[in-house]
Amino acid sequence: MKDTWLKVVVIALAAALVFTIVTSNIVSITAISTLKKAKSGSLVVIDDTTAPANGADDTTASPVDASGMVTQPVDTTPDTASGSGTGGNTATTKASGGSGNTTAPSGKSTGEILNIYKTAINKVKLNAAAGYSKKEWQELPELAIGNNETVNNFVQEKAAEYMTTADEVNPEISAKGSEDAKRRFPGCTLTDLSKIQKATCEDKGSYYKITIVMQDDNTPSKEKNILGQITNSVLYKEEIVEEVDSFKVVKIKSMTILYNDFTITCEITKDGKFRSMKHFATVDIAVSATIFFIPMNGTGKLLNHCEYYDFKY
């Protein structure tokens, strides 16, 4: 769900907002209110950037002032390989496993593995051939502003209170043949195998266990992205900019949202039916922002889990 993924950027902002609880009684109510909105998926985010004209977008975020940060998890090294169509993006190419000649333990090539996955996806995405349950939730293992350990522990503890955990999230149940089954399921339009870092396929007898690891995607936009071609658990820059008008306290000066090793694991029967599927993202965030014109720099790491299960064909 897109609203849950607003948290990818929200967490960096929430760090700055919660910090104001410690330093200013004036804005503490605003901080708490905003964090509550984050949990409900309705947070409004401010960005002082202007949406590019004619759909053009520069996916390289402005450098974040790293002074005083505890960590710098974001690697903004540009990808030297050019993407095709809307799939090109600034990314870090970690491995050459995307070659169509690369073979997995089963002896299948990356292209063959992608085709097995895509065929099973299309049966549900296009035809609602199965009903299923879906759960999506987040974890926040790292969050920091500056180098004060006490403040950072407080910030992380308070922000974590407003995250949806695996125990709290209610599954979305979609019936076979329904529009919900199509809408909630991820599509797969990926054709550029170089965007796949690694793909493996284990033959389990009656089914395949498939793992697909994607190349990193740095601050994806709707026009230039990798992950949007294979998942719907991704937040685009434009979706942040759309939220700028109704919240006037925080302004983002620059941000980087790096999706590392986005991993899909699934079990697919040999006649192309899902037994289970998981999409998992590790997202490194770096943000430079102001609160009431006071500069703040923050870093964080978000783990997003999305599971599809209980398939009924």
Short mmCIF file of C-alpha atoms in Angstrom, two decimals:
data_model
loop_
_atom_site.label_atom_id
_atom_site.label_comp_id
_atom_site.label_asym_id
_atom_site.label_seq_id
_atom_site.Cartn_x
_atom_site.Cartn_y
_atom_site.Cartn_z
CA MET A 1 0.00 0.00 0.00
CA LYS A 2 1.34 3.38 -0.97
CA ASP A 3 0.29 5.10 2.25
CA THR A 4 2.48 2.83 4.36
CA TRP A 5 5.44 3.64 2.18
CA LEU A 6 5.13 7.32 2.94
CA LYS A 7 6.95 6.25 6.09
CA VAL A 8 10.14 5.73 4.10
CA VAL A 9 10.63 9.49 4.08
CA VAL A 10 8.50 10.20 7.12
CA ILE A 11 10.92 8.43 9.44
CA ALA A 12 13.70 10.91 8.70
CA LEU A 13 11.28 13.77 9.30
CA ALA A 14 9.86 12.13 12.40
CA ALA A 15 13.36 12.05 13.87
CA ALA A 16 13.60 15.80 13.56
CA LEU A 17 10.08 16.32 14.84
CA VAL A 18 10.53 14.12 17.89
CA PHE A 19 13.80 15.91 18.65
CA THR A 20 11.78 19.08 19.14
CA ILE A 21 9.97 17.42 22.03
CA VAL A 22 13.25 17.53 23.90
CA THR A 23 14.28 21.03 22.86
CA SER A 24 11.03 22.99 22.57
CA ASN A 25 7.69 22.80 24.36
CA ILE A 26 6.22 25.04 21.68
CA VAL A 27 6.35 22.42 18.95
CA SER A 28 6.03 19.23 20.98
CA ILE A 29 2.31 18.94 20.25
CA THR A 30 2.98 19.30 16.53
CA ALA A 31 5.63 16.58 16.71
CA ILE A 32 3.38 14.08 18.42
CA SER A 33 0.45 14.84 16.12
CA THR A 34 2.60 14.34 13.04
CA LEU A 35 3.95 11.01 14.23
CA LYS A 36 0.43 9.77 14.87
CA LYS A 37 -0.46 10.67 11.30
CA ALA A 38 2.53 8.64 10.15
CA LYS A 39 1.11 5.51 11.71
CA SER A 40 -2.28 6.07 10.09
CA GLY A 41 -0.64 6.58 6.71
CA SER A 42 -1.92 10.17 6.36
CA LEU A 43 1.20 12.17 7.15
CA VAL A 44 1.73 15.30 5.11
CA VAL A 45 5.31 15.90 4.07
CA ILE A 46 6.85 19.22 3.06
CA ASP A 47 9.47 19.50 0.36
CA ASP A 48 10.70 22.84 -0.92
CA THR A 49 11.64 21.37 -4.27
CA THR A 50 9.51 22.01 -7.34
CA ALA A 51 8.15 19.14 -9.38
CA PRO A 52 9.94 19.03 -12.76
CA ALA A 53 8.10 20.02 -15.90
CA ASN A 54 7.01 17.55 -18.57
CA GLY A 55 7.62 14.56 -16.31
CA ALA A 56 11.39 15.01 -16.36
CA ASP A 57 13.16 14.13 -13.14
CA ASP A 58 16.65 14.16 -11.78
CA THR A 59 17.01 11.10 -9.57
CA THR A 60 20.27 12.23 -7.99
CA ALA A 61 19.43 13.91 -4.70
CA SER A 62 21.26 16.99 -3.55
CA PRO A 63 24.15 16.18 -1.21
CA VAL A 64 23.22 16.01 2.43
CA ASP A 65 25.34 17.94 4.89
CA ALA A 66 26.81 15.10 6.90
CA SER A 67 28.29 17.19 9.69
CA GLY A 68 27.29 15.83 13.03
CA MET A 69 25.72 12.66 11.68
CA VAL A 70 26.37 9.37 13.39
CA THR A 71 26.21 7.32 10.26
CA GLN A 72 26.14 7.80 6.53
CA PRO A 73 24.50 4.66 5.20
CA VAL A 74 23.68 6.03 1.78
CA ASP A 75 25.87 5.23 -1.21
CA THR A 76 25.13 7.73 -3.96
CA THR A 77 27.64 6.36 -6.46
CA PRO A 78 26.00 6.65 -9.90
CA ASP A 79 25.42 3.59 -12.03
CA THR A 80 27.54 3.75 -15.15
CA ALA A 81 25.20 1.48 -17.07
CA SER A 82 22.33 3.20 -18.84
CA GLY A 83 18.82 1.81 -18.38
CA SER A 84 16.21 1.37 -21.05
CA GLY A 85 12.72 2.86 -21.15
CA THR A 86 11.46 4.05 -17.79
CA GLY A 87 13.68 1.63 -15.94
CA GLY A 88 16.90 3.67 -16.04
CA ASN A 89 17.93 5.26 -12.75
CA THR A 90 20.83 6.31 -10.63
CA ALA A 91 21.88 3.08 -8.94
CA THR A 92 24.85 1.18 -7.67
CA THR A 93 25.62 -1.87 -9.78
CA LYS A 94 26.77 -4.46 -7.28
CA ALA A 95 27.06 -7.52 -9.45
CA SER A 96 26.89 -8.68 -13.04
CA GLY A 97 24.37 -11.40 -12.24
CA GLY A 98 21.79 -9.80 -14.52
CA SER A 99 23.26 -11.34 -17.66
CA GLY A 100 20.85 -13.60 -19.49
CA ASN A 101 23.61 -16.23 -19.62
CA THR A 102 24.01 -16.43 -15.86
CA THR A 103 22.78 -19.74 -14.51
CA ALA A 104 21.25 -20.46 -11.12
CA PRO A 105 21.75 -23.71 -9.13
CA SER A 106 18.83 -25.27 -11.01
CA GLY A 107 20.63 -24.60 -14.29
CA LYS A 108 18.09 -21.96 -15.30
CA SER A 109 19.25 -18.58 -16.57
CA THR A 110 18.22 -15.26 -15.05
CA GLY A 111 15.91 -14.72 -18.00
CA GLU A 112 14.24 -18.09 -17.51
CA ILE A 113 13.75 -17.44 -13.80
CA LEU A 114 12.24 -14.01 -14.46
CA ASN A 115 9.89 -15.57 -17.00
CA ILE A 116 8.64 -18.16 -14.45
CA TYR A 117 8.03 -15.36 -11.97
CA LYS A 118 6.41 -13.00 -14.49
CA THR A 119 4.07 -15.70 -15.81
CA ALA A 120 2.82 -16.50 -12.31
CA ILE A 121 2.47 -12.78 -11.51
CA ASN A 122 0.42 -12.05 -14.63
CA LYS A 123 -2.10 -14.79 -13.83
CA VAL A 124 -3.08 -12.89 -10.70
CA LYS A 125 -2.33 -9.29 -11.67
CA LEU A 126 -4.15 -9.43 -15.00
CA ASN A 127 -6.77 -12.12 -14.45
CA ALA A 128 -7.27 -12.35 -10.66
CA ALA A 129 -6.69 -16.09 -11.01
CA ALA A 130 -6.15 -16.43 -7.26
CA GLY A 131 -7.35 -14.98 -4.01
CA TYR A 132 -4.76 -14.28 -1.31
CA SER A 133 -3.92 -12.43 1.89
CA LYS A 134 -1.41 -9.58 2.08
CA LYS A 135 0.43 -8.08 5.06
CA GLU A 136 2.86 -5.15 5.02
CA TRP A 137 4.76 -3.72 7.99
CA GLN A 138 7.95 -1.88 8.88
CA GLU A 139 10.87 -1.95 11.29
CA LEU A 140 13.16 0.92 12.25
CA PRO A 141 16.52 -0.46 13.43
CA GLU A 142 18.46 2.81 12.97
CA LEU A 143 17.54 6.47 13.39
CA ALA A 144 19.91 9.29 14.30
CA ILE A 145 20.17 13.05 14.50
CA GLY A 146 23.67 14.31 15.28
CA ASN A 147 25.92 12.38 17.64
CA ASN A 148 24.11 12.57 20.98
CA GLU A 149 23.45 8.96 21.94
CA THR A 150 20.85 9.85 24.59
CA VAL A 151 18.84 11.98 22.17
CA ASN A 152 19.11 9.39 19.41
CA ASN A 153 17.91 6.60 21.69
CA PHE A 154 14.95 8.77 22.68
CA VAL A 155 14.18 9.64 19.06
CA GLN A 156 14.28 6.02 17.93
CA GLU A 157 12.15 4.84 20.84
CA LYS A 158 9.48 7.48 20.22
CA ALA A 159 9.42 6.98 16.45
CA ALA A 160 9.18 3.19 16.87
CA GLU A 161 6.00 3.66 18.91
CA TYR A 162 4.26 4.84 15.76
CA MET A 163 5.45 2.09 13.44
CA THR A 164 3.14 -0.75 12.43
CA THR A 165 4.57 -4.05 13.62
CA ALA A 166 3.99 -7.55 12.27
CA ASP A 167 1.68 -8.31 15.20
CA GLU A 168 -0.36 -5.14 14.74
CA VAL A 169 -0.98 -5.15 11.01
CA ASN A 170 -4.28 -6.52 9.74
CA PRO A 171 -4.10 -8.61 6.57
CA GLU A 172 -5.81 -7.43 3.40
CA ILE A 173 -7.82 -10.33 2.02
CA SER A 174 -8.60 -10.36 -1.70
CA ALA A 175 -11.00 -12.84 -3.24
CA LYS A 176 -10.29 -14.79 -6.41
CA GLY A 177 -11.67 -12.97 -9.44
CA SER A 178 -11.98 -9.63 -7.63
CA GLU A 179 -10.66 -6.24 -8.64
CA ASP A 180 -8.92 -6.07 -5.26
CA ALA A 181 -6.91 -9.16 -6.18
CA LYS A 182 -5.62 -7.34 -9.26
CA ARG A 183 -5.11 -3.95 -7.61
CA ARG A 184 -3.21 -5.13 -4.55
CA PHE A 185 -0.91 -7.51 -6.39
CA PRO A 186 2.44 -6.30 -7.77
CA GLY A 187 2.94 -6.30 -11.51
CA CYS A 188 6.09 -7.27 -13.41
CA THR A 189 7.06 -5.38 -16.57
CA LEU A 190 10.82 -5.79 -16.16
CA THR A 191 12.69 -6.75 -19.34
CA ASP A 192 16.19 -5.38 -18.66
CA LEU A 193 18.02 -8.28 -16.99
CA SER A 194 20.91 -5.99 -15.98
CA LYS A 195 18.58 -4.57 -13.30
CA ILE A 196 18.66 -7.96 -11.57
CA GLN A 197 21.67 -8.38 -9.31
CA LYS A 198 21.13 -12.08 -8.71
CA ALA A 199 18.48 -14.71 -9.41
CA THR A 200 18.33 -18.29 -8.14
CA CYS A 201 15.87 -21.11 -8.65
CA GLU A 202 15.81 -24.24 -6.49
CA ASP A 203 13.88 -27.25 -7.77
CA LYS A 204 11.83 -28.55 -4.83
CA GLY A 205 10.08 -31.30 -6.73
CA SER A 206 6.54 -30.04 -7.17
CA TYR A 207 7.52 -26.36 -7.00
CA TYR A 208 10.38 -23.87 -7.50
CA LYS A 209 11.81 -21.71 -4.75
CA ILE A 210 12.85 -18.49 -6.50
CA THR A 211 14.93 -15.62 -5.15
CA ILE A 212 15.43 -12.40 -7.12
CA VAL A 213 17.72 -9.66 -5.80
CA MET A 214 17.44 -6.32 -7.58
CA GLN A 215 20.11 -3.70 -8.21
CA ASP A 216 20.01 -0.74 -5.83
CA ASP A 217 17.52 2.02 -6.65
CA ASN A 218 18.49 5.51 -5.49
CA THR A 219 15.59 7.89 -4.80
CA PRO A 220 13.31 6.48 -7.51
CA SER A 221 10.84 8.63 -9.41
CA LYS A 222 7.84 7.54 -11.46
CA GLU A 223 9.69 8.23 -14.70
CA LYS A 224 13.05 6.77 -13.68
CA ASN A 225 13.09 3.74 -11.45
CA ILE A 226 14.02 0.10 -11.25
CA LEU A 227 11.77 -1.30 -8.56
CA GLY A 228 8.51 0.05 -9.93
CA GLN A 229 8.82 -2.54 -12.69
CA ILE A 230 8.67 -5.45 -10.28
CA THR A 231 6.97 -4.33 -7.04
CA ASN A 232 4.36 -1.94 -5.71
CA SER A 233 6.16 -1.51 -2.38
CA VAL A 234 8.14 1.55 -3.41
CA LEU A 235 7.77 5.27 -2.74
CA TYR A 236 8.42 7.79 -5.53
CA LYS A 237 9.73 11.34 -5.20
CA GLU A 238 6.55 12.72 -6.76
CA GLU A 239 4.43 11.14 -4.04
CA ILE A 240 6.39 13.13 -1.49
CA VAL A 241 6.10 16.40 -3.41
CA GLU A 242 2.32 15.95 -3.66
CA GLU A 243 2.08 16.30 0.12
CA VAL A 244 3.79 19.70 0.39
CA ASP A 245 0.88 22.11 0.65
CA SER A 246 -0.82 21.53 3.99
CA PHE A 247 2.02 21.21 6.49
CA LYS A 248 4.19 24.31 6.95
CA VAL A 249 6.58 23.47 9.77
CA VAL A 250 9.10 21.14 8.12
CA LYS A 251 10.90 21.72 4.84
CA ILE A 252 13.20 19.14 3.27
CA LYS A 253 16.27 20.70 1.71
CA SER A 254 17.66 17.47 0.27
CA MET A 255 17.09 13.77 0.70
CA THR A 256 18.34 10.42 -0.48
CA ILE A 257 16.26 7.25 -0.26
CA LEU A 258 18.36 4.25 -1.23
CA TYR A 259 16.72 0.86 -1.69
CA ASN A 260 19.42 -1.76 -1.07
CA ASP A 261 19.23 -5.33 -2.39
CA PHE A 262 15.45 -5.36 -2.79
CA THR A 263 14.69 -9.08 -2.51
CA ILE A 264 11.80 -11.18 -3.75
CA THR A 265 11.46 -14.73 -2.48
CA CYS A 266 8.61 -16.96 -3.57
CA GLU A 267 7.46 -20.51 -4.09
CA ILE A 268 5.79 -21.24 -7.43
CA THR A 269 4.35 -24.58 -8.47
CA LYS A 270 5.50 -25.99 -11.78
CA ASP A 271 2.16 -25.13 -13.34
CA GLY A 272 2.68 -21.45 -12.44
CA LYS A 273 0.78 -20.96 -9.19
CA PHE A 274 2.10 -19.11 -6.14
CA ARG A 275 2.39 -20.92 -2.84
CA SER A 276 3.83 -17.83 -1.10
CA MET A 277 5.69 -14.60 -1.92
CA LYS A 278 7.67 -12.03 0.05
CA HIS A 279 8.99 -8.62 -1.02
CA PHE A 280 11.61 -7.21 1.34
CA ALA A 281 13.31 -3.79 1.22
CA THR A 282 16.17 -2.30 3.19
CA VAL A 283 15.94 1.46 2.79
CA ASP A 284 18.73 3.84 3.83
CA ILE A 285 17.56 7.41 4.36
CA ALA A 286 19.57 10.62 4.57
CA VAL A 287 17.76 13.94 4.91
CA SER A 288 18.63 17.58 5.42
CA ALA A 289 15.66 19.59 6.64
CA THR A 290 14.56 22.61 8.68
CA ILE A 291 12.04 22.86 11.49
CA PHE A 292 10.93 26.41 12.14
CA PHE A 293 14.01 27.40 10.10
CA ILE A 294 16.31 25.41 12.40
CA PRO A 295 18.52 23.06 10.33
CA MET A 296 18.45 19.33 11.08
CA ASN A 297 20.34 16.43 9.52
CA GLY A 298 19.17 12.87 10.00
CA THR A 299 19.86 9.34 8.87
CA GLY A 300 17.82 6.19 9.26
CA LYS A 301 17.31 2.65 8.09
CA LEU A 302 13.86 1.29 7.36
CA LEU A 303 13.02 -2.37 6.79
CA ASN A 304 9.81 -2.96 4.84
CA HIS A 305 8.18 -6.38 4.81
CA CYS A 306 5.41 -7.33 2.40
CA GLU A 307 4.02 -10.87 2.41
CA TYR A 308 1.46 -12.58 0.17
CA TYR A 309 0.11 -15.92 1.40
CA ASP A 310 -2.90 -18.21 1.62
CA PHE A 311 -3.28 -18.32 -2.15
CA LYS A 312 -6.54 -19.85 -3.40
CA TYR A 313 -6.67 -20.67 -7.12
#
